[in-house]
PDB file of C-alpha atoms in Angstrom:
ATOM      1  CA  GLU A 631     -48.341  16.559 112.469  1.00 85.00           C
ATOM      2  CA  VAL A 632     -46.819  13.228 113.472  1.00 88.00           C
ATOM      3  CA  ASN A 633     -44.766  11.578 110.739  1.00 93.00           C
ATOM      4  CA  ALA A 634     -46.848   8.838 109.099  1.00 94.00           C
ATOM      5  CA  ALA A 635     -43.995   6.359 109.485  1.00 95.00           C
ATOM      6  CA  TYR A 636     -44.599   6.281 113.240  1.00 96.00           C
ATOM      7  CA  THR A 637     -48.327   5.688 112.979  1.00 97.00           C
ATOM      8  CA  ASP A 638     -47.633   3.028 110.323  1.00 96.00           C
ATOM      9  CA  ALA A 639     -45.395   1.308 112.864  1.00 97.00           C
ATOM     10  CA  VAL A 640     -48.137   1.429 115.513  1.00 96.00           C
ATOM     11  CA  LEU A 641     -50.687  -0.068 113.100  1.00 97.00           C
ATOM     12  CA  MET A 642     -48.293  -2.847 112.067  1.00 96.00           C
ATOM     13  CA  GLY A 643     -47.522  -3.545 115.704  1.00 95.00           C
ATOM     14  CA  LEU A 644     -51.203  -3.859 116.569  1.00 95.00           C
ATOM     15  CA  GLY A 645     -51.643  -6.323 113.728  1.00 94.00           C
ATOM     16  CA  GLU A 646     -48.662  -8.451 114.759  1.00 93.00           C
ATOM     17  CA  ALA A 647     -49.117  -8.445 118.530  1.00 90.00           C
ATOM     18  CA  GLU A 648     -50.677 -11.362 120.344  1.00 85.00           C
ATOM     19  CA  SER A 649     -53.333  -9.865 122.595  1.00 75.00           C
ATOM     20  CA  ALA A 650     -56.235 -11.038 124.710  1.00 72.00           C
ATOM     21  CA  GLY A 651     -59.852 -10.200 123.928  1.00 71.00           C
ATOM     22  CA  GLU A 652     -60.103  -7.555 126.633  1.00 86.00           C
ATOM     23  CA  VAL A 653     -57.479  -5.502 124.768  1.00 90.00           C
ATOM     24  CA  ALA A 654     -59.652  -5.277 121.650  1.00 92.00           C
ATOM     25  CA  PRO A 655     -61.474  -2.030 122.613  1.00 94.00           C
ATOM     26  CA  LEU A 656     -58.113  -0.297 123.065  1.00 95.00           C
ATOM     27  CA  VAL A 657     -56.962  -1.502 119.656  1.00 95.00           C
ATOM     28  CA  PHE A 658     -60.177  -0.253 118.069  1.00 97.00           C
ATOM     29  CA  GLU A 659     -59.795   3.160 119.697  1.00 97.00           C
ATOM     30  CA  ALA A 660     -56.183   3.426 118.549  1.00 97.00           C
ATOM     31  CA  VAL A 661     -57.160   2.623 114.956  1.00 97.00           C
ATOM     32  CA  ARG A 662     -59.971   5.191 115.047  1.00 98.00           C
ATOM     33  CA  HIS A 663     -57.566   7.822 116.354  1.00 97.00           C
ATOM     34  CA  ILE A 664     -54.872   7.149 113.753  1.00 97.00           C
ATOM     35  CA  ALA A 665     -57.479   7.137 110.974  1.00 96.00           C
ATOM     36  CA  SER A 666     -58.770  10.489 112.223  1.00 96.00           C
ATOM     37  CA  LEU A 667     -55.355  12.062 111.549  1.00 95.00           C
ATOM     38  CA  GLY A 668     -56.087  11.887 107.825  1.00 92.00           C
ATOM     39  CA  GLN A 669     -52.668  10.527 106.841  1.00 93.00           C
ATOM     40  CA  ALA A 670     -53.109   8.841 103.452  1.00 94.00           C
ATOM     41  CA  ASP A 671     -49.883   6.905 103.991  1.00 93.00           C
ATOM     42  CA  ASN A 672     -51.558   5.026 106.873  1.00 95.00           C
ATOM     43  CA  ASP A 673     -54.368   3.630 104.731  1.00 96.00           C
ATOM     44  CA  ARG A 674     -52.525   0.480 103.712  1.00 95.00           C
ATOM     45  CA  TRP A 675     -52.187  -0.759 107.297  1.00 96.00           C
ATOM     46  CA  LEU A 676     -55.584   0.124 108.750  1.00 96.00           C
ATOM     47  CA  GLY A 677     -57.182  -3.221 107.907  1.00 96.00           C
ATOM     48  CA  MET A 678     -54.148  -5.283 108.844  1.00 95.00           C
ATOM     49  CA  SER A 679     -53.997  -3.599 112.269  1.00 96.00           C
ATOM     50  CA  LEU A 680     -57.357  -5.195 113.181  1.00 96.00           C
ATOM     51  CA  ARG A 681     -56.571  -8.727 112.088  1.00 94.00           C
ATOM     52  CA  ARG A 682     -56.153 -10.202 115.581  1.00 93.00           C
ATOM     53  CA  HIS A 683     -59.707  -9.071 116.377  1.00 94.00           C
ATOM     54  CA  TYR A 684     -61.580  -9.480 113.070  1.00 95.00           C
ATOM     55  CA  ARG A 685     -64.335 -11.468 114.751  1.00 94.00           C
ATOM     56  CA  ASP A 686     -65.163  -8.621 117.170  1.00 94.00           C
ATOM     57  CA  VAL A 687     -64.574  -5.509 115.042  1.00 96.00           C
ATOM     58  CA  PRO A 688     -67.515  -3.069 115.445  1.00 97.00           C
ATOM     59  CA  LEU A 689     -69.493  -1.919 112.432  1.00 98.00           C
ATOM     60  CA  ASP A 690     -68.046   1.590 112.402  1.00 98.00           C
ATOM     61  CA  LEU A 691     -64.583   0.164 111.766  1.00 98.00           C
ATOM     62  CA  VAL A 692     -65.930  -2.110 109.029  1.00 98.00           C
ATOM     63  CA  GLU A 693     -67.276   1.080 107.457  1.00 98.00           C
ATOM     64  CA  LEU A 694     -63.897   2.748 107.908  1.00 98.00           C
ATOM     65  CA  VAL A 695     -62.064  -0.077 106.118  1.00 98.00           C
ATOM     66  CA  ARG A 696     -64.731  -0.076 103.391  1.00 98.00           C
ATOM     67  CA  ASP A 697     -64.491   3.666 102.824  1.00 97.00           C
ATOM     68  CA  ARG A 698     -60.708   3.676 102.667  1.00 97.00           C
ATOM     69  CA  ALA A 699     -60.790   0.689 100.281  1.00 97.00           C
ATOM     70  CA  LEU A 700     -62.937   2.791  97.983  1.00 97.00           C
ATOM     71  CA  GLN A 701     -61.199   6.144  98.405  1.00 96.00           C
ATOM     72  CA  ALA A 702     -57.477   5.499  99.028  1.00 96.00           C
ATOM     73  CA  LEU A 703     -55.301   7.086  96.341  1.00 93.00           C
ATOM     74  CA  ASP A 704     -52.722   4.285  96.238  1.00 92.00           C
ATOM     75  CA  PRO A 705     -52.157   2.791  93.690  1.00 93.00           C
ATOM     76  CA  THR A 706     -52.476   5.363  90.926  1.00 88.00           C
ATOM     77  CA  ASP A 707     -51.780   2.951  88.052  1.00 88.00           C
ATOM     78  CA  ASN A 708     -50.758  -0.615  87.173  1.00 83.00           C
ATOM     79  CA  THR A 709     -47.055  -0.081  87.875  1.00 83.00           C
ATOM     80  CA  PRO A 710     -45.945  -3.235  89.740  1.00 75.00           C
ATOM     81  CA  VAL A 711     -44.674  -2.980  93.288  1.00 76.00           C
ATOM     82  CA  VAL A 712     -43.109  -6.438  93.201  1.00 70.00           C
ATOM     83  CA  VAL A 713     -41.634  -8.254  90.200  1.00 68.00           C
ATOM     84  CA  SER A 714     -41.211 -11.965  90.869  1.00 65.00           C
ATOM     85  CA  GLU A 715     -38.342 -14.048  89.550  1.00 61.00           C
ATOM     86  CA  GLY A 716     -39.011 -15.132  85.988  1.00 59.00           C
ATOM     87  CA  SER A 717     -41.608 -12.392  85.378  1.00 62.00           C
ATOM     88  CA  ASP A 718     -41.003 -10.016  82.487  1.00 63.00           C
ATOM     89  CA  ASP A 719     -42.964  -7.030  83.738  1.00 66.00           C
ATOM     90  CA  GLY A 720     -44.520  -7.849  87.117  1.00 64.00           C
ATOM     91  CA  GLN A 721     -47.956  -7.951  85.513  1.00 72.00           C
ATOM     92  CA  SER A 722     -48.440 -11.716  85.470  1.00 83.00           C
ATOM     93  CA  ALA A 723     -51.357 -13.380  87.231  1.00 86.00           C
ATOM     94  CA  ALA A 724     -48.877 -14.879  89.679  1.00 82.00           C
ATOM     95  CA  ASP A 725     -47.700 -11.368  90.646  1.00 89.00           C
ATOM     96  CA  MET A 726     -51.135  -9.818  91.062  1.00 91.00           C
ATOM     97  CA  HIS A 727     -51.895 -10.751  94.652  1.00 91.00           C
ATOM     98  CA  MET A 728     -48.514  -9.682  95.978  1.00 91.00           C
ATOM     99  CA  ASN A 729     -48.731  -6.406  94.095  1.00 92.00           C
ATOM    100  CA  GLY A 730     -52.279  -5.852  95.316  1.00 93.00           C
ATOM    101  CA  ILE A 731     -51.599  -6.312  99.010  1.00 93.00           C
ATOM    102  CA  ASN A 732     -48.623  -3.980  98.747  1.00 93.00           C
ATOM    103  CA  THR A 733     -50.971  -1.107  97.903  1.00 95.00           C
ATOM    104  CA  ALA A 734     -53.538   0.678 100.055  1.00 96.00           C
ATOM    105  CA  ARG A 735     -56.709  -0.195  98.125  1.00 97.00           C
ATOM    106  CA  GLY A 736     -55.587  -3.770  97.547  1.00 96.00           C
ATOM    107  CA  SER A 737     -54.687  -4.476 101.163  1.00 97.00           C
ATOM    108  CA  LEU A 738     -57.892  -2.836 102.381  1.00 98.00           C
ATOM    109  CA  ALA A 739     -60.020  -4.843  99.931  1.00 97.00           C
ATOM    110  CA  GLU A 740     -58.483  -8.058 101.219  1.00 96.00           C
ATOM    111  CA  ALA A 741     -58.949  -6.963 104.849  1.00 97.00           C
ATOM    112  CA  LEU A 742     -62.574  -6.137 104.090  1.00 98.00           C
ATOM    113  CA  GLY A 743     -63.066  -9.665 102.765  1.00 97.00           C
ATOM    114  CA  ASP A 744     -61.462 -11.070 105.905  1.00 97.00           C
ATOM    115  CA  LEU A 745     -63.868  -9.020 108.027  1.00 98.00           C
ATOM    116  CA  LEU A 746     -66.807 -10.452 106.074  1.00 98.00           C
ATOM    117  CA  VAL A 747     -65.599 -13.988 106.815  1.00 97.00           C
ATOM    118  CA  TYR A 748     -66.799 -13.382 110.386  1.00 97.00           C
ATOM    119  CA  ASP A 749     -70.134 -11.862 109.338  1.00 97.00           C
ATOM    120  CA  VAL A 750     -72.576 -14.222 111.043  1.00 95.00           C
ATOM    121  CA  ASP A 751     -75.778 -12.233 110.502  1.00 96.00           C
ATOM    122  CA  GLY A 752     -75.210 -10.260 107.299  1.00 97.00           C
ATOM    123  CA  GLN A 753     -74.809  -6.850 108.929  1.00 98.00           C
ATOM    124  CA  ARG A 754     -71.258  -6.362 107.752  1.00 98.00           C
ATOM    125  CA  THR A 755     -72.069  -7.548 104.237  1.00 98.00           C
ATOM    126  CA  ALA A 756     -74.992  -5.121 104.060  1.00 98.00           C
ATOM    127  CA  LEU A 757     -72.520  -2.261 104.536  1.00 98.00           C
ATOM    128  CA  VAL A 758     -70.450  -3.445 101.583  1.00 98.00           C
ATOM    129  CA  VAL A 759     -73.080  -4.627  99.065  1.00 98.00           C
ATOM    130  CA  PRO A 760     -73.844  -1.174  97.565  1.00 97.00           C
ATOM    131  CA  HIS A 761     -70.146  -0.770  96.744  1.00 98.00           C
ATOM    132  CA  LEU A 762     -69.238  -4.210  95.359  1.00 98.00           C
ATOM    133  CA  LYS A 763     -69.388  -3.126  91.719  1.00 98.00           C
ATOM    134  CA  THR A 764     -67.219  -0.092  92.420  1.00 98.00           C
ATOM    135  CA  MET A 765     -64.569  -2.240  94.079  1.00 97.00           C
ATOM    136  CA  ALA A 766     -64.812  -4.842  91.317  1.00 98.00           C
ATOM    137  CA  GLY A 767     -64.292  -2.126  88.708  1.00 97.00           C
ATOM    138  CA  ASP A 768     -61.065  -0.728  90.170  1.00 97.00           C
ATOM    139  CA  PRO A 769     -58.843   0.511  87.314  1.00 95.00           C
ATOM    140  CA  VAL A 770     -55.804  -1.361  88.692  1.00 95.00           C
ATOM    141  CA  LEU A 771     -55.740  -5.101  87.971  1.00 94.00           C
ATOM    142  CA  SER A 772     -53.876  -6.095  91.122  1.00 95.00           C
ATOM    143  CA  VAL A 773     -56.488  -4.312  93.247  1.00 96.00           C
ATOM    144  CA  ARG A 774     -59.272  -6.083  91.367  1.00 96.00           C
ATOM    145  CA  SER A 775     -57.603  -9.394  92.160  1.00 96.00           C
ATOM    146  CA  CYS A 776     -57.831  -8.551  95.884  1.00 97.00           C
ATOM    147  CA  ALA A 777     -61.426  -7.360  95.515  1.00 98.00           C
ATOM    148  CA  ALA A 778     -62.257 -10.857  94.246  1.00 98.00           C
ATOM    149  CA  HIS A 779     -61.830 -12.023  97.845  1.00 98.00           C
ATOM    150  CA  THR A 780     -64.430  -9.505  99.044  1.00 98.00           C
ATOM    151  CA  LEU A 781     -66.843 -10.693  96.349  1.00 98.00           C
ATOM    152  CA  ALA A 782     -66.266 -14.341  97.226  1.00 98.00           C
ATOM    153  CA  VAL A 783     -67.121 -13.847 100.888  1.00 98.00           C
ATOM    154  CA  SER A 784     -70.134 -11.689  99.973  1.00 98.00           C
ATOM    155  CA  LEU A 785     -71.693 -14.670  98.184  1.00 98.00           C
ATOM    156  CA  ARG A 786     -72.902 -16.005 101.544  1.00 97.00           C
ATOM    157  CA  HIS A 787     -75.270 -13.144 102.379  1.00 98.00           C
ATOM    158  CA  ALA A 788     -75.583 -11.323  99.032  1.00 98.00           C
ATOM    159  CA  ARG A 789     -75.115 -13.862  96.256  1.00 98.00           C
ATOM    160  CA  PRO A 790     -77.010 -12.035  93.449  1.00 98.00           C
ATOM    161  CA  GLN A 791     -75.167  -8.786  94.074  1.00 98.00           C
ATOM    162  CA  ALA A 792     -71.796 -10.534  94.274  1.00 98.00           C
ATOM    163  CA  ILE A 793     -72.425 -12.344  90.977  1.00 98.00           C
ATOM    164  CA  ALA A 794     -73.428  -9.056  89.351  1.00 98.00           C
ATOM    165  CA  ALA A 795     -70.184  -7.514  90.615  1.00 98.00           C
ATOM    166  CA  PHE A 796     -68.276 -10.522  89.247  1.00 98.00           C
ATOM    167  CA  GLU A 797     -69.404  -9.531  85.744  1.00 98.00           C
ATOM    168  CA  THR A 798     -67.849  -6.113  86.353  1.00 98.00           C
ATOM    169  CA  LEU A 799     -64.694  -7.662  87.806  1.00 98.00           C
ATOM    170  CA  ILE A 800     -63.942  -9.790  84.745  1.00 98.00           C
ATOM    171  CA  ASP A 801     -64.478  -6.936  82.287  1.00 97.00           C
ATOM    172  CA  ALA A 802     -60.718  -6.567  82.161  1.00 95.00           C
ATOM    173  CA  ASP A 803     -57.503  -8.010  80.742  1.00 94.00           C
ATOM    174  CA  ASP A 804     -57.588 -11.824  80.472  1.00 96.00           C
ATOM    175  CA  ARG A 805     -54.604 -12.091  82.818  1.00 94.00           C
ATOM    176  CA  LEU A 806     -56.887 -11.232  85.703  1.00 96.00           C
ATOM    177  CA  LEU A 807     -58.857 -14.439  85.112  1.00 97.00           C
ATOM    178  CA  ALA A 808     -55.791 -16.494  86.012  1.00 96.00           C
ATOM    179  CA  ALA A 809     -55.190 -14.712  89.339  1.00 96.00           C
ATOM    180  CA  GLY A 810     -55.562 -17.017  92.324  1.00 95.00           C
ATOM    181  CA  LEU A 811     -58.333 -15.148  94.147  1.00 96.00           C
ATOM    182  CA  VAL A 812     -60.314 -14.745  90.921  1.00 97.00           C
ATOM    183  CA  GLN A 813     -60.027 -18.473  90.261  1.00 97.00           C
ATOM    184  CA  GLN A 814     -61.244 -19.130  93.806  1.00 97.00           C
ATOM    185  CA  LEU A 815     -64.203 -16.803  93.273  1.00 98.00           C
ATOM    186  CA  MET A 816     -65.114 -18.648  90.076  1.00 98.00           C
ATOM    187  CA  LEU A 817     -65.111 -21.952  91.954  1.00 97.00           C
ATOM    188  CA  TYR A 818     -67.390 -20.590  94.664  1.00 97.00           C
ATOM    189  CA  ILE A 819     -69.804 -19.253  92.053  1.00 98.00           C
ATOM    190  CA  GLY A 820     -69.675 -22.395  89.959  1.00 97.00           C
ATOM    191  CA  ASN A 821     -70.418 -24.705  92.858  1.00 97.00           C
ATOM    192  CA  VAL A 822     -73.983 -23.352  92.811  1.00 97.00           C
ATOM    193  CA  ASP A 823     -74.310 -21.514  89.477  1.00 97.00           C
ATOM    194  CA  PRO A 824     -71.953 -23.198  86.982  1.00 97.00           C
ATOM    195  CA  GLU A 825     -73.751 -21.610  84.039  1.00 97.00           C
ATOM    196  CA  VAL A 826     -72.332 -18.248  85.166  1.00 97.00           C
ATOM    197  CA  VAL A 827     -68.794 -19.586  84.839  1.00 98.00           C
ATOM    198  CA  ASP A 828     -69.234 -21.508  81.550  1.00 97.00           C
ATOM    199  CA  PRO A 829     -68.704 -18.518  79.216  1.00 97.00           C
ATOM    200  CA  VAL A 830     -65.740 -17.323  81.266  1.00 98.00           C
ATOM    201  CA  ILE A 831     -64.058 -20.707  80.837  1.00 98.00           C
ATOM    202  CA  GLN A 832     -64.657 -20.536  77.079  1.00 98.00           C
ATOM    203  CA  ARG A 833     -63.138 -17.056  77.027  1.00 98.00           C
ATOM    204  CA  MET A 834     -60.078 -18.287  78.923  1.00 98.00           C
ATOM    205  CA  LEU A 835     -59.543 -21.248  76.622  1.00 98.00           C
ATOM    206  CA  ALA A 836     -59.651 -18.935  73.601  1.00 98.00           C
ATOM    207  CA  SER A 837     -57.412 -16.272  75.165  1.00 97.00           C
ATOM    208  CA  SER A 838     -54.128 -15.161  73.641  1.00 96.00           C
ATOM    209  CA  ASP A 839     -52.677 -15.031  77.169  1.00 94.00           C
ATOM    210  CA  ASP A 840     -50.804 -18.193  78.177  1.00 94.00           C
ATOM    211  CA  GLU A 841     -51.686 -17.947  81.874  1.00 94.00           C
ATOM    212  CA  ALA A 842     -55.370 -17.432  81.140  1.00 96.00           C
ATOM    213  CA  ARG A 843     -55.484 -20.459  78.791  1.00 97.00           C
ATOM    214  CA  GLU A 844     -53.711 -22.718  81.291  1.00 97.00           C
ATOM    215  CA  ALA A 845     -55.995 -21.610  84.132  1.00 97.00           C
ATOM    216  CA  GLY A 846     -58.977 -22.081  81.824  1.00 97.00           C
ATOM    217  CA  GLY A 847     -57.903 -25.644  81.133  1.00 97.00           C
ATOM    218  CA  ARG A 848     -57.762 -26.405  84.845  1.00 97.00           C
ATOM    219  CA  MET A 849     -61.141 -24.779  85.405  1.00 97.00           C
ATOM    220  CA  ALA A 850     -62.677 -26.669  82.460  1.00 98.00           C
ATOM    221  CA  ALA A 851     -61.439 -29.991  83.819  1.00 97.00           C
ATOM    222  CA  PHE A 852     -62.815 -29.188  87.269  1.00 97.00           C
ATOM    223  CA  ALA A 853     -66.155 -28.086  85.804  1.00 97.00           C
ATOM    224  CA  ALA A 854     -66.493 -31.320  83.841  1.00 97.00           C
ATOM    225  CA  LEU A 855     -65.607 -33.546  86.775  1.00 97.00           C
ATOM    226  CA  GLU A 856     -67.305 -31.762  89.663  1.00 96.00           C
ATOM    227  CA  TRP A 857     -70.156 -29.793  88.047  1.00 96.00           C
ATOM    228  CA  LYS A 858     -70.953 -32.289  85.240  1.00 95.00           C
ATOM    229  CA  ARG A 859     -70.510 -29.593  82.617  1.00 94.00           C
ATOM    230  CA  PRO A 860     -69.987 -30.639  78.975  1.00 88.00           C
TER     231      PRO A 860
END
């Protein structure tokens, strides 16, 4: 029955605190306990609370972050959390990452990607692979932009599945294609499989969205110079 604001504060504190490796098991146990309370308002901070120990997080907590990234109720729609200066509606590509990480599913998707950065043997990625398309197909654009990070890191141990999920990810408004993490994902894919990115670049260049066209121009120039594309 504890107020979720207090457990939020504990999770944020764990994520901010400098702590030695021997403290990690206590952090993990605290996160498990808070998650067991079933407070939906805590979901946003569960991944962030582990960030000082991402390298050593046990598989059950990777599963916890994964499951909450898939099941958290926040956000319910595309209503922006943050509207940057100069933005008309908070829905620009430049706003997407900030809006994503200020929601539960978005912050958890990014934390899940950060956990996969330290996946040396593929065990963590194996827990996520069956759910990549679901994450990539999130109905909220800002959450999809964060999920692009999870897909990008999954390329190391599960490239075919990550590329398949990329096709789901980009089945959305053209503005998403100009989001920073989506652009980064396209670069990682194109470095090995540029033919996957070619039609996306053509789509961006033909888009009615200004941000998508500008990002497409940058990507086209990079593809020509670095990947020897026409």
